PDB file of C-alpha atoms in Angstrom:
ATOM      1  CA  MET A   1       0.000   0.000   0.000  1.00 58.00           C
ATOM      2  CA  MET A   2       2.809   2.392   0.940  1.00 56.00           C
ATOM      3  CA  ARG A   3       4.614   1.558  -2.325  1.00 59.00           C
ATOM      4  CA  ILE A   4       1.485   2.429  -4.337  1.00 58.00           C
ATOM      5  CA  MET A   5       1.111   5.734  -2.494  1.00 53.00           C
ATOM      6  CA  ARG A   6       4.757   6.607  -3.174  1.00 59.00           C
ATOM      7  CA  LYS A   7       4.373   5.738  -6.871  1.00 61.00           C
ATOM      8  CA  THR A   8       1.204   7.817  -7.106  1.00 61.00           C
ATOM      9  CA  ALA A   9       2.924  10.773  -5.434  1.00 53.00           C
ATOM     10  CA  THR A  10       5.943  10.419  -7.745  1.00 61.00           C
ATOM     11  CA  ASN A  11       3.705  10.308 -10.817  1.00 70.00           C
ATOM     12  CA  ALA A  12       1.804  13.362  -9.612  1.00 68.00           C
ATOM     13  CA  ARG A  13       5.059  15.291  -9.101  1.00 77.00           C
ATOM     14  CA  ALA A  14       6.311  14.281 -12.547  1.00 69.00           C
ATOM     15  CA  ALA A  15       3.030  15.349 -14.154  1.00 78.00           C
ATOM     16  CA  ALA A  16       3.123  18.668 -12.324  1.00 79.00           C
ATOM     17  CA  LYS A  17       6.712  19.278 -13.404  1.00 85.00           C
ATOM     18  CA  GLU A  18       5.836  18.456 -17.011  1.00 89.00           C
ATOM     19  CA  ALA A  19       2.858  20.827 -16.927  1.00 91.00           C
ATOM     20  CA  THR A  20       5.049  23.570 -15.488  1.00 91.00           C
ATOM     21  CA  HIS A  21       7.681  22.934 -18.152  1.00 94.00           C
ATOM     22  CA  GLU A  22       5.057  23.226 -20.885  1.00 93.00           C
ATOM     23  CA  ARG A  23       3.788  26.478 -19.360  1.00 94.00           C
ATOM     24  CA  ILE A  24       7.281  27.984 -19.430  1.00 95.00           C
ATOM     25  CA  VAL A  25       7.801  26.900 -23.046  1.00 95.00           C
ATOM     26  CA  SER A  26       4.435  28.332 -24.098  1.00 95.00           C
ATOM     27  CA  VAL A  27       5.224  31.659 -22.438  1.00 96.00           C
ATOM     28  CA  ALA A  28       8.655  31.711 -24.064  1.00 96.00           C
ATOM     29  CA  ALA A  29       7.218  30.830 -27.493  1.00 96.00           C
ATOM     30  CA  ARG A  30       4.990  33.901 -27.339  1.00 96.00           C
ATOM     31  CA  ALA A  31       7.751  36.069 -25.885  1.00 96.00           C
ATOM     32  CA  ILE A  32      10.357  35.347 -28.560  1.00 96.00           C
ATOM     33  CA  ARG A  33       7.885  36.292 -31.294  1.00 96.00           C
ATOM     34  CA  ARG A  34       6.838  39.426 -29.422  1.00 95.00           C
ATOM     35  CA  SER A  35      10.239  40.646 -28.209  1.00 95.00           C
ATOM     36  CA  GLY A  36      12.793  38.696 -30.237  1.00 95.00           C
ATOM     37  CA  TYR A  37      15.407  36.240 -29.006  1.00 94.00           C
ATOM     38  CA  ASP A  38      17.651  38.958 -27.619  1.00 91.00           C
ATOM     39  CA  GLY A  39      14.719  40.681 -25.921  1.00 92.00           C
ATOM     40  CA  THR A  40      13.611  37.537 -24.118  1.00 91.00           C
ATOM     41  CA  GLY A  41      15.180  37.137 -20.679  1.00 90.00           C
ATOM     42  CA  VAL A  42      14.949  34.190 -18.334  1.00 93.00           C
ATOM     43  CA  ALA A  43      13.729  36.303 -15.425  1.00 93.00           C
ATOM     44  CA  ASP A  44      10.907  37.810 -17.466  1.00 92.00           C
ATOM     45  CA  ILE A  45       9.790  34.418 -18.773  1.00 94.00           C
ATOM     46  CA  MET A  46       9.729  32.868 -15.324  1.00 94.00           C
ATOM     47  CA  LYS A  47       7.846  35.826 -13.888  1.00 93.00           C
ATOM     48  CA  GLU A  48       5.228  35.664 -16.653  1.00 92.00           C
ATOM     49  CA  ALA A  49       4.900  31.915 -16.042  1.00 91.00           C
ATOM     50  CA  GLY A  50       4.295  32.629 -12.343  1.00 91.00           C
ATOM     51  CA  LEU A  51       7.553  31.042 -11.174  1.00 90.00           C
ATOM     52  CA  THR A  52      10.753  32.138  -9.476  1.00 88.00           C
ATOM     53  CA  HIS A  53      13.938  32.727 -11.429  1.00 86.00           C
ATOM     54  CA  GLY A  54      15.647  30.020  -9.416  1.00 86.00           C
ATOM     55  CA  ALA A  55      13.244  27.358 -10.690  1.00 89.00           C
ATOM     56  CA  PHE A  56      14.536  27.782 -14.254  1.00 92.00           C
ATOM     57  CA  TYR A  57      17.410  25.291 -13.976  1.00 90.00           C
ATOM     58  CA  ALA A  58      15.088  22.552 -12.789  1.00 90.00           C
ATOM     59  CA  HIS A  59      13.691  22.628 -16.330  1.00 93.00           C
ATOM     60  CA  PHE A  60      16.475  23.760 -18.684  1.00 94.00           C
ATOM     61  CA  ALA A  61      20.227  23.320 -18.853  1.00 92.00           C
ATOM     62  CA  SER A  62      20.678  26.792 -20.351  1.00 93.00           C
ATOM     63  CA  ARG A  63      18.884  29.810 -21.812  1.00 93.00           C
ATOM     64  CA  GLU A  64      19.721  28.473 -25.284  1.00 93.00           C
ATOM     65  CA  ALA A  65      17.972  25.197 -24.483  1.00 94.00           C
ATOM     66  CA  MET A  66      14.855  27.114 -23.474  1.00 94.00           C
ATOM     67  CA  LEU A  67      14.990  29.224 -26.635  1.00 95.00           C
ATOM     68  CA  ALA A  68      15.299  26.100 -28.780  1.00 95.00           C
ATOM     69  CA  GLU A  69      12.222  24.571 -27.157  1.00 96.00           C
ATOM     70  CA  ALA A  70      10.354  27.861 -27.464  1.00 96.00           C
ATOM     71  CA  ALA A  71      11.255  28.073 -31.152  1.00 96.00           C
ATOM     72  CA  ALA A  72      10.091  24.480 -31.659  1.00 96.00           C
ATOM     73  CA  LYS A  73       6.786  25.293 -29.949  1.00 96.00           C
ATOM     74  CA  ALA A  74       6.296  28.413 -32.072  1.00 96.00           C
ATOM     75  CA  CYS A  75       7.115  26.463 -35.235  1.00 95.00           C
ATOM     76  CA  ALA A  76       4.708  23.679 -34.281  1.00 95.00           C
ATOM     77  CA  GLU A  77       1.909  26.181 -33.687  1.00 95.00           C
ATOM     78  CA  SER A  78       2.574  27.853 -37.026  1.00 94.00           C
ATOM     79  CA  ALA A  79       2.664  24.521 -38.865  1.00 93.00           C
ATOM     80  CA  ALA A  80      -0.592  23.439 -37.234  1.00 93.00           C
ATOM     81  CA  ALA A  81      -2.297  26.668 -38.312  1.00 90.00           C
ATOM     82  CA  ALA A  82      -1.103  26.186 -41.900  1.00 90.00           C
ATOM     83  CA  ARG A  83      -2.301  22.584 -42.004  1.00 88.00           C
ATOM     84  CA  GLU A  84      -5.630  23.617 -40.523  1.00 88.00           C
ATOM     85  CA  ALA A  85      -6.093  26.230 -43.238  1.00 85.00           C
ATOM     86  CA  ALA A  86      -5.268  23.663 -45.922  1.00 83.00           C
ATOM     87  CA  VAL A  87      -7.618  21.015 -44.514  1.00 84.00           C
ATOM     88  CA  HIS A  88     -10.613  23.348 -44.313  1.00 82.00           C
ATOM     89  CA  ALA A  89     -10.053  25.084 -47.647  1.00 80.00           C
ATOM     90  CA  PRO A  90     -12.498  24.445 -50.506  1.00 82.00           C
ATOM     91  CA  ALA A  91     -11.337  21.772 -52.931  1.00 78.00           C
ATOM     92  CA  GLY A  92      -8.506  22.975 -55.130  1.00 78.00           C
ATOM     93  CA  SER A  93      -7.872  26.190 -53.206  1.00 87.00           C
ATOM     94  CA  ALA A  94      -5.714  25.053 -50.275  1.00 90.00           C
ATOM     95  CA  LEU A  95      -2.631  26.974 -51.349  1.00 92.00           C
ATOM     96  CA  LYS A  96      -4.566  30.171 -51.998  1.00 93.00           C
ATOM     97  CA  THR A  97      -6.262  29.869 -48.601  1.00 93.00           C
ATOM     98  CA  MET A  98      -2.937  29.338 -46.824  1.00 93.00           C
ATOM     99  CA  VAL A  99      -1.340  32.288 -48.599  1.00 95.00           C
ATOM    100  CA  ALA A 100      -4.285  34.580 -47.839  1.00 94.00           C
ATOM    101  CA  ALA A 101      -4.257  33.611 -44.157  1.00 94.00           C
ATOM    102  CA  TYR A 102      -0.523  34.238 -43.889  1.00 96.00           C
ATOM    103  CA  LEU A 103      -0.784  37.642 -45.563  1.00 97.00           C
ATOM    104  CA  SER A 104      -3.809  38.711 -43.526  1.00 96.00           C
ATOM    105  CA  GLN A 105      -3.929  41.874 -41.440  1.00 96.00           C
ATOM    106  CA  ALA A 106      -4.590  39.721 -38.378  1.00 95.00           C
ATOM    107  CA  HIS A 107      -1.299  37.885 -38.868  1.00 96.00           C
ATOM    108  CA  VAL A 108       0.603  41.136 -39.254  1.00 96.00           C
ATOM    109  CA  GLU A 109      -0.929  42.565 -36.083  1.00 95.00           C
ATOM    110  CA  HIS A 110      -0.642  39.498 -33.834  1.00 94.00           C
ATOM    111  CA  LEU A 111       3.006  38.601 -34.202  1.00 91.00           C
ATOM    112  CA  GLU A 112       3.247  36.808 -30.846  1.00 93.00           C
ATOM    113  CA  ALA A 113       0.875  34.118 -32.121  1.00 93.00           C
ATOM    114  CA  GLY A 114       2.078  34.093 -35.726  1.00 94.00           C
ATOM    115  CA  CYS A 115       4.795  32.573 -37.843  1.00 96.00           C
ATOM    116  CA  PRO A 116       8.195  32.579 -36.098  1.00 96.00           C
ATOM    117  CA  LEU A 117       9.974  32.935 -39.444  1.00 96.00           C
ATOM    118  CA  ALA A 118       8.455  36.367 -40.034  1.00 96.00           C
ATOM    119  CA  ALA A 119       8.881  37.390 -36.391  1.00 96.00           C
ATOM    120  CA  LEU A 120      12.435  36.136 -35.899  1.00 95.00           C
ATOM    121  CA  GLY A 121      13.976  35.629 -39.323  1.00 88.00           C
ATOM    122  CA  SER A 122      16.496  38.454 -39.128  1.00 90.00           C
ATOM    123  CA  GLU A 123      17.758  37.309 -35.700  1.00 93.00           C
ATOM    124  CA  THR A 124      18.019  33.576 -36.268  1.00 95.00           C
ATOM    125  CA  SER A 125      21.397  33.576 -37.994  1.00 93.00           C
ATOM    126  CA  ARG A 126      22.970  34.861 -34.764  1.00 94.00           C
ATOM    127  CA  GLN A 127      21.414  32.234 -32.498  1.00 94.00           C
ATOM    128  CA  ALA A 128      22.818  29.028 -31.054  1.00 92.00           C
ATOM    129  CA  PRO A 129      23.062  25.974 -33.339  1.00 94.00           C
ATOM    130  CA  GLU A 130      20.124  24.241 -31.645  1.00 94.00           C
ATOM    131  CA  VAL A 131      17.849  27.208 -32.380  1.00 94.00           C
ATOM    132  CA  ARG A 132      18.979  27.370 -36.005  1.00 95.00           C
ATOM    133  CA  ARG A 133      18.434  23.618 -36.377  1.00 95.00           C
ATOM    134  CA  VAL A 134      14.815  23.951 -35.202  1.00 95.00           C
ATOM    135  CA  THR A 135      14.255  26.796 -37.659  1.00 96.00           C
ATOM    136  CA  THR A 136      15.852  24.911 -40.536  1.00 97.00           C
ATOM    137  CA  ARG A 137      13.630  21.899 -39.901  1.00 96.00           C
ATOM    138  CA  HIS A 138      10.525  24.109 -39.848  1.00 96.00           C
ATOM    139  CA  ILE A 139      11.497  25.833 -43.096  1.00 97.00           C
ATOM    140  CA  LYS A 140      11.974  22.490 -44.839  1.00 97.00           C
ATOM    141  CA  GLU A 141       8.663  21.149 -43.537  1.00 95.00           C
ATOM    142  CA  THR A 142       6.836  24.315 -44.610  1.00 96.00           C
ATOM    143  CA  ILE A 143       8.350  24.157 -48.084  1.00 96.00           C
ATOM    144  CA  ASP A 144       7.162  20.571 -48.355  1.00 95.00           C
ATOM    145  CA  LEU A 145       3.657  21.489 -47.172  1.00 94.00           C
ATOM    146  CA  LEU A 146       3.428  24.290 -49.728  1.00 94.00           C
ATOM    147  CA  ALA A 147       4.734  22.074 -52.534  1.00 94.00           C
ATOM    148  CA  ARG A 148       2.173  19.390 -51.706  1.00 92.00           C
ATOM    149  CA  GLN A 149      -0.634  21.824 -52.532  1.00 90.00           C
ATOM    150  CA  SER A 150       0.538  22.098 -56.139  1.00 87.00           C
ATOM    151  CA  ALA A 151      -0.930  20.042 -58.951  1.00 87.00           C
ATOM    152  CA  ASP A 152       2.613  19.149 -60.030  1.00 89.00           C
ATOM    153  CA  TRP A 153       3.753  18.057 -56.569  1.00 89.00           C
ATOM    154  CA  GLY A 154       6.764  15.777 -56.816  1.00 88.00           C
ATOM    155  CA  GLN A 155       8.247  17.733 -59.684  1.00 91.00           C
ATOM    156  CA  PRO A 156      11.187  20.146 -59.263  1.00 94.00           C
ATOM    157  CA  SER A 157       8.906  22.998 -60.383  1.00 93.00           C
ATOM    158  CA  ALA A 158       6.605  22.504 -57.380  1.00 94.00           C
ATOM    159  CA  HIS A 159       9.544  22.570 -54.961  1.00 95.00           C
ATOM    160  CA  GLU A 160      11.012  25.675 -56.576  1.00 96.00           C
ATOM    161  CA  ARG A 161       7.667  27.453 -56.492  1.00 95.00           C
ATOM    162  CA  ALA A 162       7.306  26.559 -52.795  1.00 96.00           C
ATOM    163  CA  LEU A 163      10.725  28.102 -52.096  1.00 97.00           C
ATOM    164  CA  VAL A 164       9.638  31.332 -53.790  1.00 96.00           C
ATOM    165  CA  THR A 165       6.260  31.282 -52.048  1.00 96.00           C
ATOM    166  CA  LEU A 166       7.721  30.922 -48.563  1.00 97.00           C
ATOM    167  CA  SER A 167      10.373  33.567 -49.192  1.00 97.00           C
ATOM    168  CA  THR A 168       7.739  35.984 -50.487  1.00 98.00           C
ATOM    169  CA  LEU A 169       5.345  35.322 -47.614  1.00 97.00           C
ATOM    170  CA  VAL A 170       7.957  35.825 -44.901  1.00 97.00           C
ATOM    171  CA  GLY A 171       9.484  38.873 -46.548  1.00 97.00           C
ATOM    172  CA  ALA A 172       6.129  40.543 -47.168  1.00 98.00           C
ATOM    173  CA  VAL A 173       4.990  40.114 -43.563  1.00 98.00           C
ATOM    174  CA  MET A 174       8.339  41.284 -42.160  1.00 97.00           C
ATOM    175  CA  LEU A 175       8.186  44.450 -44.276  1.00 97.00           C
ATOM    176  CA  ALA A 176       4.484  45.011 -43.597  1.00 98.00           C
ATOM    177  CA  ARG A 177       5.300  45.024 -39.880  1.00 97.00           C
ATOM    178  CA  ALA A 178       8.377  47.202 -40.294  1.00 96.00           C
ATOM    179  CA  VAL A 179       6.812  50.218 -42.001  1.00 97.00           C
ATOM    180  CA  ASP A 180       4.934  52.946 -40.133  1.00 97.00           C
ATOM    181  CA  GLU A 181       2.448  53.661 -42.925  1.00 97.00           C
ATOM    182  CA  PRO A 182      -0.686  51.455 -42.857  1.00 97.00           C
ATOM    183  CA  GLY A 183      -1.302  52.040 -46.553  1.00 97.00           C
ATOM    184  CA  LEU A 184       2.156  50.817 -47.505  1.00 98.00           C
ATOM    185  CA  SER A 185       1.795  47.844 -45.160  1.00 98.00           C
ATOM    186  CA  ASP A 186      -1.448  46.885 -46.897  1.00 97.00           C
ATOM    187  CA  SER A 187       0.099  47.367 -50.328  1.00 98.00           C
ATOM    188  CA  LEU A 188       2.982  45.042 -49.488  1.00 98.00           C
ATOM    189  CA  ARG A 189       0.573  42.318 -48.415  1.00 97.00           C
ATOM    190  CA  ASP A 190      -1.790  42.855 -51.348  1.00 97.00           C
ATOM    191  CA  ALA A 191       1.001  42.802 -53.921  1.00 97.00           C
ATOM    192  CA  ALA A 192       2.434  39.590 -52.482  1.00 97.00           C
ATOM    193  CA  LEU A 193      -1.000  37.972 -52.470  1.00 96.00           C
ATOM    194  CA  LYS A 194      -1.662  38.994 -56.073  1.00 95.00           C
ATOM    195  CA  HIS A 195       1.717  37.721 -57.220  1.00 95.00           C
ATOM    196  CA  LEU A 196       1.557  34.390 -55.402  1.00 94.00           C
ATOM    197  CA  THR A 197      -1.970  33.564 -56.482  1.00 89.00           C
ATOM    198  CA  SER A 198      -1.140  34.428 -60.091  1.00 85.00           C
ATOM    199  CA  ILE A 199       1.660  31.829 -60.218  1.00 67.00           C
ATOM    200  CA  GLU A 200      -0.401  29.048 -58.649  1.00 54.00           C
ATOM    201  CA  PRO A 201      -0.571  26.128 -61.130  1.00 54.00           C
TER     202      PRO A 201
END
């Protein structure tokens, strides 16, 4: 009986630690997109998660390890949103639906819940190898997802078009967020949308 109680208590502690870990990662995933990698400090993350700074090392070996997990979480959320858009799109219009969602005003305005490539692209080259590896994997998976929406999927042309599509999407959103003129921001998004939908096979 005592052994069962100890096992139950151990399992409960492990579950609580895992839930806390996930909470920290979720907070960090929003924070890196909102404030950038360099603007995201351990103390701020732990405070937002409702924990003490000292508790950090019970969950992560280093700040870089936390950032890598946060980047992976942000990438997973972005990938899920893209797949969701594709699944619920009318037949034959998955790519157009995905592109329109990415270039939407809502995506531009809510960067902390959006694509980490557009939010963090300019900073990623200066990050630790584990962070860059997560980003590289996400880019490759996104290119594959975009290529799969093409009628000529499996051909080099579909892959090349997906490369151009992703580059255009990320660049357009980064610039739309950078400018201080709403009209120009809208024009950048509209022009990208027009271009990308015109080259859809």
